PDB file of C-alpha atoms in Angstrom:
ATOM      1  CA  MET A  29      10.174  -7.166  -4.004  1.00  0.00           C
ATOM      2  CA  THR A  30      10.651  -3.438  -3.586  1.00  0.00           C
ATOM      3  CA  PRO A  31       9.210  -0.906  -6.048  1.00  0.00           C
ATOM      4  CA  ILE A  32      12.740  -0.049  -7.240  1.00  0.00           C
ATOM      5  CA  THR A  33      13.510  -3.728  -7.937  1.00  0.00           C
ATOM      6  CA  VAL A  34      10.303  -4.312  -9.887  1.00  0.00           C
ATOM      7  CA  THR A  35      10.762  -1.085 -11.846  1.00  0.00           C
ATOM      8  CA  SER A  36      14.360  -1.979 -12.737  1.00  0.00           C
ATOM      9  CA  MET A  37      13.295  -5.435 -13.894  1.00  0.00           C
ATOM     10  CA  SER A  38      10.480  -3.988 -15.989  1.00  0.00           C
ATOM     11  CA  VAL A  39      12.831  -1.486 -17.671  1.00  0.00           C
ATOM     12  CA  MET A  40      15.243  -4.280 -18.567  1.00  0.00           C
ATOM     13  CA  CYS A  41      12.407  -6.430 -19.935  1.00  0.00           C
ATOM     14  CA  PHE A  42      11.025  -3.570 -22.047  1.00  0.00           C
ATOM     15  CA  LEU A  43      14.449  -2.639 -23.428  1.00  0.00           C
ATOM     16  CA  LEU A  44      15.297  -6.277 -24.145  1.00  0.00           C
ATOM     17  CA  ALA A  45      11.986  -6.738 -25.957  1.00  0.00           C
ATOM     18  CA  SER A  46      12.593  -3.544 -27.937  1.00  0.00           C
ATOM     19  CA  GLY A  47      16.087  -4.733 -28.869  1.00  0.00           C
ATOM     20  CA  ILE A  48      14.793  -8.103 -30.033  1.00  0.00           C
ATOM     21  CA  GLY A  49      12.115  -6.300 -32.038  1.00  0.00           C
ATOM     22  CA  LEU A  50      14.723  -4.062 -33.699  1.00  0.00           C
ATOM     23  CA  TRP A  51      16.821  -7.102 -34.558  1.00  0.00           C
ATOM     24  CA  LEU A  52      13.836  -8.975 -36.001  1.00  0.00           C
ATOM     25  CA  GLY A  53      12.752  -5.947 -38.004  1.00  0.00           C
ATOM     26  CA  GLN A  54      16.169  -5.730 -39.627  1.00  0.00           C
ATOM     27  CA  SER A  55      16.797  -9.481 -39.955  1.00  0.00           C
ATOM     28  CA  LEU A  56      13.512 -10.836 -41.311  1.00  0.00           C
ATOM     29  CA  PRO A  57      13.495 -11.342 -45.080  1.00  0.00           C
ATOM     30  CA  LEU A  58      11.075  -9.228 -47.099  1.00  0.00           C
ATOM     31  CA  SER A  59       8.978 -12.320 -47.830  1.00  0.00           C
ATOM     32  CA  GLU A  60       8.275 -12.619 -44.077  1.00  0.00           C
ATOM     33  CA  TRP A  61       7.578  -8.910 -43.671  1.00  0.00           C
ATOM     34  CA  SER A  62       4.889  -8.259 -46.217  1.00  0.00           C
ATOM     35  CA  ARG A  63       2.208  -5.572 -45.937  1.00  0.00           C
ATOM     36  CA  GLU A  64      -0.268  -8.170 -44.656  1.00  0.00           C
ATOM     37  CA  THR A  65       2.182  -9.255 -41.966  1.00  0.00           C
ATOM     38  CA  GLN A  66       2.738  -5.660 -40.883  1.00  0.00           C
ATOM     39  CA  GLU A  67      -1.023  -5.109 -40.643  1.00  0.00           C
ATOM     40  CA  LEU A  68      -1.370  -8.258 -38.548  1.00  0.00           C
ATOM     41  CA  VAL A  69       1.354  -7.034 -36.186  1.00  0.00           C
ATOM     42  CA  LYS A  70      -0.328  -3.627 -35.864  1.00  0.00           C
ATOM     43  CA  GLU A  71      -3.778  -5.087 -35.166  1.00  0.00           C
ATOM     44  CA  SER A  72      -2.358  -7.544 -32.641  1.00  0.00           C
ATOM     45  CA  ARG A  73      -0.501  -4.708 -30.947  1.00  0.00           C
ATOM     46  CA  ARG A  74      -3.689  -2.647 -30.701  1.00  0.00           C
ATOM     47  CA  LEU A  75      -5.411  -5.550 -28.961  1.00  0.00           C
ATOM     48  CA  VAL A  76      -2.595  -6.068 -26.450  1.00  0.00           C
ATOM     49  CA  VAL A  77      -2.292  -2.301 -25.852  1.00  0.00           C
ATOM     50  CA  GLY A  78      -6.016  -2.103 -25.088  1.00  0.00           C
ATOM     51  CA  ILE A  79      -5.867  -5.009 -22.649  1.00  0.00           C
ATOM     52  CA  ALA A  80      -2.710  -3.694 -20.964  1.00  0.00           C
ATOM     53  CA  THR A  81      -4.125  -0.166 -20.653  1.00  0.00           C
ATOM     54  CA  LEU A  82      -7.324  -1.418 -19.048  1.00  0.00           C
ATOM     55  CA  SER A  83      -5.406  -3.712 -16.706  1.00  0.00           C
ATOM     56  CA  LEU A  84      -2.951  -0.992 -15.681  1.00  0.00           C
ATOM     57  CA  SER A  85      -5.844   1.365 -14.955  1.00  0.00           C
ATOM     58  CA  LEU A  86      -7.556  -1.233 -12.766  1.00  0.00           C
ATOM     59  CA  ILE A  87      -4.339  -2.070 -10.910  1.00  0.00           C
ATOM     60  CA  LEU A  88      -3.592   1.622 -10.347  1.00  0.00           C
ATOM     61  CA  ALA A  89      -7.109   2.141  -8.969  1.00  0.00           C
ATOM     62  CA  TRP A  90      -6.635  -0.923  -6.757  1.00  0.00           C
ATOM     63  CA  ALA A  91      -3.304   0.384  -5.412  1.00  0.00           C
ATOM     64  CA  THR A  92      -4.783   3.850  -4.814  1.00  0.00           C
ATOM     65  CA  THR A  93      -7.692   2.336  -2.874  1.00  0.00           C
ATOM     66  CA  SER A  94      -5.286   0.274  -0.766  1.00  0.00           C
ATOM     67  CA  PHE A  95      -3.207   3.398  -0.074  1.00  0.00           C
ATOM     68  CA  ASN A  96      -6.263   5.408   0.993  1.00  0.00           C
ATOM     69  CA  GLU A  97      -7.507   2.596   3.231  1.00  0.00           C
ATOM     70  CA  ARG A  98      -4.205   2.494   5.116  1.00  0.00           C
ATOM     71  CA  GLN A  99      -4.230   6.257   5.539  1.00  0.00           C
ATOM     72  CA  ASN A 100      -7.845   6.283   6.742  1.00  0.00           C
ATOM     73  CA  GLU A 101      -7.219   3.387   9.115  1.00  0.00           C
ATOM     74  CA  ILE A 102      -4.592   5.289  11.093  1.00  0.00           C
ATOM     75  CA  GLU A 103      -6.670   8.476  11.159  1.00  0.00           C
ATOM     76  CA  ASN A 104      -9.755   6.564  12.333  1.00  0.00           C
ATOM     77  CA  SER A 105      -7.645   4.823  14.969  1.00  0.00           C
ATOM     78  CA  ALA A 106      -6.502   8.183  16.311  1.00  0.00           C
ATOM     79  CA  SER A 107     -10.067   9.471  16.602  1.00  0.00           C
ATOM     80  CA  LYS A 108     -11.178   6.286  18.395  1.00  0.00           C
ATOM     81  CA  ILE A 109      -8.245   6.537  20.813  1.00  0.00           C
ATOM     82  CA  VAL A 110      -9.259  10.082  21.725  1.00  0.00           C
ATOM     83  CA  GLY A 111     -12.861   8.897  22.073  1.00  0.00           C
ATOM     84  CA  ILE A 112     -11.866   6.024  24.382  1.00  0.00           C
ATOM     85  CA  ASP A 113      -9.839   8.336  26.625  1.00  0.00           C
ATOM     86  CA  SER A 114     -12.635  10.904  26.740  1.00  0.00           C
ATOM     87  CA  THR A 115     -15.175   8.221  27.663  1.00  0.00           C
ATOM     88  CA  LEU A 116     -12.938   6.745  30.361  1.00  0.00           C
ATOM     89  CA  SER A 117     -12.284  10.193  31.843  1.00  0.00           C
ATOM     90  CA  LYS A 118     -16.010  10.517  32.585  1.00  0.00           C
ATOM     91  CA  LEU A 119     -15.758   7.450  34.831  1.00  0.00           C
ATOM     92  CA  GLY A 120     -13.490   9.337  37.218  1.00  0.00           C
ATOM     93  CA  THR A 121     -10.427   8.091  39.076  1.00  0.00           C
ATOM     94  CA  LYS A 122     -11.509   4.431  38.880  1.00  0.00           C
ATOM     95  CA  ALA A 123     -10.567   4.492  35.177  1.00  0.00           C
ATOM     96  CA  ASP A 124      -7.107   6.042  35.674  1.00  0.00           C
ATOM     97  CA  GLY A 125      -5.414   2.657  35.297  1.00  0.00           C
ATOM     98  CA  SER A 126      -7.217   2.005  32.017  1.00  0.00           C
ATOM     99  CA  ARG A 127      -6.267   5.444  30.728  1.00  0.00           C
ATOM    100  CA  GLU A 128      -2.625   4.796  31.611  1.00  0.00           C
ATOM    101  CA  MET A 129      -2.792   1.509  29.736  1.00  0.00           C
ATOM    102  CA  LEU A 130      -4.336   3.257  26.731  1.00  0.00           C
ATOM    103  CA  HIS A 131      -1.495   5.782  26.821  1.00  0.00           C
ATOM    104  CA  SER A 132       1.033   2.932  26.796  1.00  0.00           C
ATOM    105  CA  ILE A 133      -0.779   1.238  23.896  1.00  0.00           C
ATOM    106  CA  VAL A 134      -0.609   4.406  21.814  1.00  0.00           C
ATOM    107  CA  GLU A 135       3.126   4.779  22.505  1.00  0.00           C
ATOM    108  CA  LYS A 136       3.738   1.165  21.477  1.00  0.00           C
ATOM    109  CA  GLY A 137       1.477   1.665  18.465  1.00  0.00           C
ATOM    110  CA  ILE A 138       3.609   4.575  17.265  1.00  0.00           C
ATOM    111  CA  VAL A 139       6.703   2.362  17.469  1.00  0.00           C
ATOM    112  CA  ARG A 140       4.892  -0.422  15.600  1.00  0.00           C
ATOM    113  CA  ILE A 141       3.652   1.838  12.804  1.00  0.00           C
ATOM    114  CA  ASP A 142       7.119   3.327  12.351  1.00  0.00           C
ATOM    115  CA  ALA A 143       8.482  -0.232  12.097  1.00  0.00           C
ATOM    116  CA  ILE A 144       5.826  -1.171   9.519  1.00  0.00           C
ATOM    117  CA  ALA A 145       6.608   1.967   7.507  1.00  0.00           C
ATOM    118  CA  THR A 146      10.302   1.047   7.475  1.00  0.00           C
ATOM    119  CA  ASP A 147      10.341  -2.757   7.203  1.00  0.00           C
ATOM    120  CA  GLY A 148       6.739  -3.820   6.557  1.00  0.00           C
ATOM    121  CA  PHE A 149       4.779  -6.471   8.460  1.00  0.00           C
ATOM    122  CA  GLY A 150       6.371  -9.662   9.757  1.00  0.00           C
ATOM    123  CA  THR A 151       9.223  -8.078  11.746  1.00  0.00           C
ATOM    124  CA  GLU A 152       9.925  -8.562  15.449  1.00  0.00           C
ATOM    125  CA  ALA A 153       8.407  -5.168  16.247  1.00  0.00           C
ATOM    126  CA  THR A 154       5.082  -6.087  14.620  1.00  0.00           C
ATOM    127  CA  ARG A 155       4.883  -9.542  16.197  1.00  0.00           C
ATOM    128  CA  LYS A 156       4.823  -8.172  19.735  1.00  0.00           C
ATOM    129  CA  GLY A 157       1.443  -7.532  21.309  1.00  0.00           C
ATOM    130  CA  ILE A 158       0.803  -4.022  22.590  1.00  0.00           C
ATOM    131  CA  GLY A 159      -1.905  -4.817  25.155  1.00  0.00           C
ATOM    132  CA  ILE A 160      -5.214  -4.080  23.441  1.00  0.00           C
ATOM    133  CA  ASN A 161      -6.796  -7.274  24.840  1.00  0.00           C
ATOM    134  CA  LYS A 162      -5.574  -6.437  28.336  1.00  0.00           C
ATOM    135  CA  LEU A 163      -7.196  -3.025  28.020  1.00  0.00           C
ATOM    136  CA  GLN A 164     -10.518  -4.658  27.148  1.00  0.00           C
ATOM    137  CA  LEU A 165     -10.316  -6.904  30.217  1.00  0.00           C
ATOM    138  CA  GLN A 166      -9.344  -4.021  32.496  1.00  0.00           C
ATOM    139  CA  ILE A 167     -12.276  -1.894  31.321  1.00  0.00           C
ATOM    140  CA  LEU A 168     -14.573  -4.899  31.680  1.00  0.00           C
ATOM    141  CA  ASP A 169     -13.489  -5.268  35.326  1.00  0.00           C
ATOM    142  CA  LEU A 170     -14.388  -1.668  36.179  1.00  0.00           C
ATOM    143  CA  THR A 171     -17.261  -1.401  38.639  1.00  0.00           C
ATOM    144  CA  SER A 172     -20.382   0.513  37.634  1.00  0.00           C
ATOM    145  CA  ASP A 173     -22.269   2.341  40.371  1.00  0.00           C
ATOM    146  CA  ASN A 174     -25.163   3.418  38.166  1.00  0.00           C
ATOM    147  CA  GLN A 175     -26.614   3.120  34.671  1.00  0.00           C
ATOM    148  CA  ARG A 176     -24.622   6.110  33.446  1.00  0.00           C
ATOM    149  CA  GLU A 177     -21.301   4.485  34.337  1.00  0.00           C
ATOM    150  CA  GLU A 178     -22.453   1.173  32.854  1.00  0.00           C
ATOM    151  CA  TRP A 179     -23.259   2.945  29.588  1.00  0.00           C
ATOM    152  CA  LEU A 180     -19.884   4.720  29.579  1.00  0.00           C
ATOM    153  CA  LYS A 181     -18.099   1.427  30.195  1.00  0.00           C
ATOM    154  CA  SER A 182     -20.009  -0.267  27.371  1.00  0.00           C
ATOM    155  CA  SER A 183     -19.234   2.636  25.041  1.00  0.00           C
ATOM    156  CA  ALA A 184     -15.522   2.439  25.850  1.00  0.00           C
ATOM    157  CA  LEU A 185     -15.510  -1.325  25.288  1.00  0.00           C
ATOM    158  CA  GLY A 186     -17.240  -0.852  21.938  1.00  0.00           C
ATOM    159  CA  LEU A 187     -14.626   1.658  20.811  1.00  0.00           C
ATOM    160  CA  VAL A 188     -11.779  -0.600  21.943  1.00  0.00           C
ATOM    161  CA  LYS A 189     -13.320  -3.521  20.049  1.00  0.00           C
ATOM    162  CA  GLU A 190     -13.496  -1.419  16.883  1.00  0.00           C
ATOM    163  CA  LEU A 191      -9.914  -0.258  17.396  1.00  0.00           C
ATOM    164  CA  ALA A 192      -8.685  -3.848  17.717  1.00  0.00           C
ATOM    165  CA  GLN A 193      -9.918  -4.671  14.191  1.00  0.00           C
ATOM    166  CA  TYR A 194      -7.365  -2.427  12.496  1.00  0.00           C
ATOM    167  CA  LYS A 195      -4.465  -4.178  10.778  1.00  0.00           C
ATOM    168  CA  TRP A 196      -1.679  -2.172  12.398  1.00  0.00           C
ATOM    169  CA  LEU A 197      -2.776  -3.568  15.777  1.00  0.00           C
ATOM    170  CA  GLN A 198      -2.692  -7.174  14.580  1.00  0.00           C
ATOM    171  CA  PHE A 199       0.292  -9.520  14.546  1.00  0.00           C
ATOM    172  CA  SER A 200       0.338  -9.745  10.774  1.00  0.00           C
ATOM    173  CA  GLY A 201      -0.817  -7.796   7.802  1.00  0.00           C
ATOM    174  CA  ALA A 202      -0.376  -7.450   4.098  1.00  0.00           C
ATOM    175  CA  ASN A 203       2.700  -5.607   2.827  1.00  0.00           C
ATOM    176  CA  GLY A 204       0.880  -5.197  -0.470  1.00  0.00           C
ATOM    177  CA  SER A 205      -2.343  -6.295  -2.108  1.00  0.00           C
ATOM    178  CA  ILE A 206      -0.987  -6.759  -5.644  1.00  0.00           C
ATOM    179  CA  GLN A 207       0.167 -10.321  -6.230  1.00  0.00           C
ATOM    180  CA  SER A 208       3.418 -11.106  -8.065  1.00  0.00           C
ATOM    181  CA  PRO A 209       1.748 -13.170 -10.853  1.00  0.00           C
ATOM    182  CA  VAL A 210      -0.369 -10.141 -11.788  1.00  0.00           C
ATOM    183  CA  LEU A 211       2.729  -7.983 -12.155  1.00  0.00           C
ATOM    184  CA  ILE A 212       4.605 -10.659 -14.100  1.00  0.00           C
ATOM    185  CA  ILE A 213       1.756 -11.062 -16.584  1.00  0.00           C
ATOM    186  CA  MET A 214       1.474  -7.291 -16.945  1.00  0.00           C
ATOM    187  CA  ILE A 215       5.206  -6.928 -17.638  1.00  0.00           C
ATOM    188  CA  ILE A 216       5.008  -9.732 -20.222  1.00  0.00           C
ATOM    189  CA  TRP A 217       2.101  -8.014 -21.996  1.00  0.00           C
ATOM    190  CA  ILE A 218       3.914  -4.683 -22.118  1.00  0.00           C
ATOM    191  CA  SER A 219       7.117  -6.403 -23.267  1.00  0.00           C
ATOM    192  CA  ILE A 220       5.178  -7.863 -26.207  1.00  0.00           C
ATOM    193  CA  ILE A 221       4.039  -4.341 -27.085  1.00  0.00           C
ATOM    194  CA  PHE A 222       7.633  -3.098 -27.074  1.00  0.00           C
ATOM    195  CA  LEU A 223       8.670  -6.087 -29.166  1.00  0.00           C
ATOM    196  CA  SER A 224       6.154  -5.060 -31.823  1.00  0.00           C
ATOM    197  CA  TYR A 225       7.269  -1.416 -31.600  1.00  0.00           C
ATOM    198  CA  GLY A 226      10.863  -2.487 -32.131  1.00  0.00           C
ATOM    199  CA  MET A 227       9.925  -4.481 -35.222  1.00  0.00           C
ATOM    200  CA  VAL A 228       8.516  -1.404 -36.982  1.00  0.00           C
ATOM    201  CA  SER A 229      10.953   1.157 -35.551  1.00  0.00           C
ATOM    202  CA  PRO A 230      13.731   2.485 -37.802  1.00  0.00           C
ATOM    203  CA  LEU A 231      17.231   1.620 -36.639  1.00  0.00           C
ATOM    204  CA  ASN A 232      18.396   5.180 -35.975  1.00  0.00           C
ATOM    205  CA  TRP A 233      18.950   7.473 -32.998  1.00  0.00           C
ATOM    206  CA  THR A 234      15.436   8.888 -33.109  1.00  0.00           C
ATOM    207  CA  GLY A 235      13.794   5.457 -33.075  1.00  0.00           C
ATOM    208  CA  VAL A 236      16.050   4.065 -30.343  1.00  0.00           C
ATOM    209  CA  THR A 237      15.676   7.201 -28.177  1.00  0.00           C
ATOM    210  CA  THR A 238      11.896   7.055 -28.510  1.00  0.00           C
ATOM    211  CA  LEU A 239      11.870   3.430 -27.333  1.00  0.00           C
ATOM    212  CA  LEU A 240      14.118   4.334 -24.378  1.00  0.00           C
ATOM    213  CA  VAL A 241      11.895   7.233 -23.296  1.00  0.00           C
ATOM    214  CA  VAL A 242       8.653   5.261 -23.620  1.00  0.00           C
ATOM    215  CA  SER A 243      10.218   2.357 -21.683  1.00  0.00           C
ATOM    216  CA  GLY A 244      11.124   4.724 -18.854  1.00  0.00           C
ATOM    217  CA  VAL A 245       7.687   6.359 -18.772  1.00  0.00           C
ATOM    218  CA  THR A 246       5.888   2.998 -18.752  1.00  0.00           C
ATOM    219  CA  SER A 247       8.152   1.687 -15.988  1.00  0.00           C
ATOM    220  CA  SER A 248       7.477   4.813 -13.925  1.00  0.00           C
ATOM    221  CA  VAL A 249       3.764   3.923 -13.937  1.00  0.00           C
ATOM    222  CA  ILE A 250       4.637   0.490 -12.548  1.00  0.00           C
ATOM    223  CA  PHE A 251       6.818   2.178  -9.916  1.00  0.00           C
ATOM    224  CA  VAL A 252       3.947   4.431  -8.801  1.00  0.00           C
ATOM    225  CA  ILE A 253       1.616   1.424  -8.566  1.00  0.00           C
ATOM    226  CA  MET A 254       4.114  -0.558  -6.486  1.00  0.00           C
ATOM    227  CA  ASP A 255       4.923   2.425  -4.277  1.00  0.00           C
ATOM    228  CA  LEU A 256       1.251   3.113  -3.554  1.00  0.00           C
ATOM    229  CA  ASP A 257       0.668  -0.562  -2.751  1.00  0.00           C
ATOM    230  CA  SER A 258       3.713  -0.963  -0.505  1.00  0.00           C
ATOM    231  CA  THR A 259       3.518  -0.312   3.249  1.00  0.00           C
ATOM    232  CA  SER A 260       7.262   0.169   3.697  1.00  0.00           C
ATOM    233  CA  GLY A 261       9.921   2.329   2.086  1.00  0.00           C
ATOM    234  CA  GLY A 262       9.346   4.045  -1.216  1.00  0.00           C
ATOM    235  CA  LEU A 263       8.890   7.687  -2.070  1.00  0.00           C
ATOM    236  CA  ILE A 264       5.220   7.781  -1.050  1.00  0.00           C
ATOM    237  CA  GLN A 265       4.716   7.148   2.673  1.00  0.00           C
ATOM    238  CA  SER A 266       1.541   5.101   2.806  1.00  0.00           C
ATOM    239  CA  ILE A 267       1.458   4.598   6.563  1.00  0.00           C
ATOM    240  CA  SER A 268       2.377   7.267   9.104  1.00  0.00           C
ATOM    241  CA  SER A 269       2.283   7.487  12.884  1.00  0.00           C
ATOM    242  CA  GLU A 270       1.591  11.245  12.857  1.00  0.00           C
ATOM    243  CA  PRO A 271      -2.172  10.866  13.572  1.00  0.00           C
ATOM    244  CA  LEU A 272      -1.362   8.706  16.617  1.00  0.00           C
ATOM    245  CA  LYS A 273       1.211  11.219  17.831  1.00  0.00           C
ATOM    246  CA  ALA A 274      -1.426  13.944  17.577  1.00  0.00           C
ATOM    247  CA  ALA A 275      -3.886  11.738  19.489  1.00  0.00           C
ATOM    248  CA  LEU A 276      -1.265  11.104  22.178  1.00  0.00           C
ATOM    249  CA  GLN A 277      -0.721  14.837  22.611  1.00  0.00           C
ATOM    250  CA  GLN A 278      -4.466  15.364  22.882  1.00  0.00           C
ATOM    251  CA  ILE A 279      -5.006  12.743  25.574  1.00  0.00           C
ATOM    252  CA  ASP A 280      -1.947  14.036  27.455  1.00  0.00           C
ATOM    253  CA  ALA A 281      -3.437  17.527  27.386  1.00  0.00           C
ATOM    254  CA  ALA A 282      -6.762  16.158  28.655  1.00  0.00           C
ATOM    255  CA  ARG A 283      -5.028  14.479  31.602  1.00  0.00           C
ATOM    256  CA  ILE A 284      -3.327  17.736  32.623  1.00  0.00           C
ATOM    257  CA  LYS A 285      -6.622  19.667  32.799  1.00  0.00           C
TER     258      LYS A 285
END
């Protein structure tokens, strides 16, 4: 589900819970709404609020970490690509074919990352291989005339192996690390909080407006969490091909020299 869908569902759940709470608060007989009952509701709400606050904080930290990892992965990939090309260039003309293949891989990688950013993993564009294994084999087949060239070849192979571990180069990946059951439970907890707020809220414009505003603010937190965790769409672009484009320009400039 998209961040907008989850946020819309959460708003509806919170408003529905608030409405039920308002109805209960006005409909329950006084014998069922004694001072002791009100205190019980308040204490129970404090407990649920504490649990929900802690859980939301942990989930937000989790989503932020996932976002940063995706950003760092692309940036690290770009630096390794430049490193591979620089290492291969020291092998002379015998490595020209490998450098051309690396150039092609980067171009295909840019297309793949743009596809992931738009549609997520699991699309036709992300299921196609881009030739990283072929590059490894081609570098492995390069002849080494001395220890220096053997070391350069081994270094290039090591960098290619590290590059191949990144998720954007694999056939599948995670569109998000937050599981649906976690979100459902969180929305239920927060809905219970709004139910209790509705029970003690006065049935007037001020009370209803306050519940509407708080529902929107709480749902916006869920939207931010989902947007940070999502690889595709959303307001926050969590995966970008710009570092690879910069790397491509750099290796093109190195080939011209």
